[in-house]
């Protein structure tokens, strides 16, 4: 099953997951579709990301890829598998996705492009 950011509520400010992602901080809602996105994107690419352990991690990766990679129309993160599905109106640069994921504090698995 795919975990969509709309399925995740911010964790209790007192709890946190212990991964260092800052989930004890109040999380802001993250849109899964970028402004101007389309319902039928031209390109879908799947990446494997390590280090995600909670809904805040999902939100961080979603926000970073949506904002940091030109042409992205939608990002879906499956927390259980670590798969990040990126929909875009053009092929995305794996290097830009890697940079965005790294900026969020996680790691793109080398050679994980599907």
Coordinates of C-alpha atoms in Angstrom, one line a residue:
X1 CA 0.0 0.0 0.0
X2 CA 1.1 3.5 -0.7
X3 CA 1.3 6.0 2.1
X4 CA 0.1 9.3 0.9
X5 CA 0.8 12.5 2.9
X6 CA -2.9 13.1 3.2
X7 CA -3.1 9.8 5.2
X8 CA -0.6 11.0 7.8
X9 CA -1.2 13.3 10.7
X10 CA 1.5 15.1 12.5
X11 CA 2.9 13.0 15.4
X12 CA 2.2 14.0 18.9
X13 CA 4.7 16.8 19.8
X14 CA 5.8 14.9 22.9
X15 CA 6.4 11.6 21.2
X16 CA 8.7 11.7 18.2
X17 CA 10.1 8.7 16.5
X18 CA 13.7 8.9 17.6
X19 CA 15.1 9.1 14.0
X20 CA 16.3 12.6 14.4
X21 CA 13.9 13.9 11.7
X22 CA 12.4 16.5 14.0
X23 CA 9.0 14.9 14.1
X24 CA 8.6 16.2 17.7
X25 CA 8.3 19.6 16.0
X26 CA 4.9 20.5 14.7
X27 CA 4.7 19.3 11.1
X28 CA 3.2 21.5 8.4
X29 CA 0.9 19.9 5.8
X30 CA 2.6 19.1 2.6
X31 CA 0.8 19.1 -0.7
X32 CA 1.4 16.0 -2.8
X33 CA 0.8 17.8 -6.0
X34 CA 2.8 20.8 -7.1
X35 CA 1.1 23.9 -8.2
X36 CA -0.1 23.6 -11.7
X37 CA 0.1 19.8 -11.6
X38 CA -1.9 17.6 -13.9
X39 CA -3.9 14.5 -13.1
X40 CA -2.2 12.6 -15.9
X41 CA 1.5 13.2 -15.8
X42 CA 3.7 12.3 -18.7
X43 CA 6.5 10.6 -16.8
X44 CA 6.6 8.5 -13.6
X45 CA 9.9 7.5 -12.0
X46 CA 10.4 5.4 -8.8
X47 CA 13.4 5.9 -6.5
X48 CA 14.4 4.0 -3.4
X49 CA 15.2 6.1 -0.3
X50 CA 16.6 4.9 3.0
X51 CA 16.3 6.4 6.5
X52 CA 12.6 7.2 6.6
X53 CA 10.8 6.0 9.7
X54 CA 7.7 8.1 10.2
X55 CA 5.1 10.4 8.7
X56 CA 7.4 13.4 9.3
X57 CA 10.1 11.7 7.2
X58 CA 7.5 11.2 4.4
X59 CA 6.5 14.8 4.6
X60 CA 10.2 16.0 4.5
X61 CA 11.0 13.9 1.4
X62 CA 7.7 14.9 -0.3
X63 CA 8.3 18.6 0.3
X64 CA 12.0 18.5 -0.7
X65 CA 11.4 16.6 -4.0
X66 CA 8.3 18.7 -4.9
X67 CA 10.1 22.0 -4.3
X68 CA 13.6 21.0 -5.4
X69 CA 13.0 19.2 -8.7
X70 CA 11.6 21.2 -11.7
X71 CA 8.6 19.7 -13.5
X72 CA 7.4 17.5 -10.6
X73 CA 3.6 17.3 -10.5
X74 CA 3.2 14.7 -7.8
X75 CA 5.2 12.8 -5.2
X76 CA 4.1 9.7 -3.4
X77 CA 6.2 8.0 -0.7
X78 CA 5.6 4.5 0.5
X79 CA 7.1 4.4 4.0
X80 CA 7.1 0.6 4.3
X81 CA 9.1 0.0 1.1
X82 CA 11.0 3.3 1.0
X83 CA 9.8 3.8 -2.6
X84 CA 9.4 7.4 -3.8
X85 CA 7.3 7.8 -6.9
X86 CA 7.8 11.0 -8.8
X87 CA 5.4 12.1 -11.4
X88 CA 6.5 14.9 -13.7
X89 CA 5.7 16.6 -17.0
X90 CA 9.2 15.7 -18.3
X91 CA 11.9 13.3 -17.3
X92 CA 13.5 14.3 -14.0
X93 CA 17.2 14.5 -13.2
X94 CA 18.2 11.7 -10.8
X95 CA 20.9 14.0 -9.6
X96 CA 18.4 16.7 -8.6
X97 CA 16.2 14.1 -6.9
X98 CA 19.2 12.8 -5.0
X99 CA 20.2 16.3 -4.0
X100 CA 16.6 17.0 -2.8
X101 CA 16.4 13.8 -0.8
X102 CA 19.9 14.4 0.7
X103 CA 18.8 18.0 1.7
X104 CA 15.9 16.5 3.5
X105 CA 18.3 14.3 5.5
X106 CA 17.8 10.9 3.7
X107 CA 19.7 8.9 1.1
X108 CA 18.8 7.9 -2.4
X109 CA 19.9 4.3 -3.0
X110 CA 22.4 4.3 -5.9
X111 CA 21.1 2.7 -9.0
X112 CA 17.5 2.6 -7.7
X113 CA 15.9 4.4 -10.6
X114 CA 12.9 2.5 -12.0

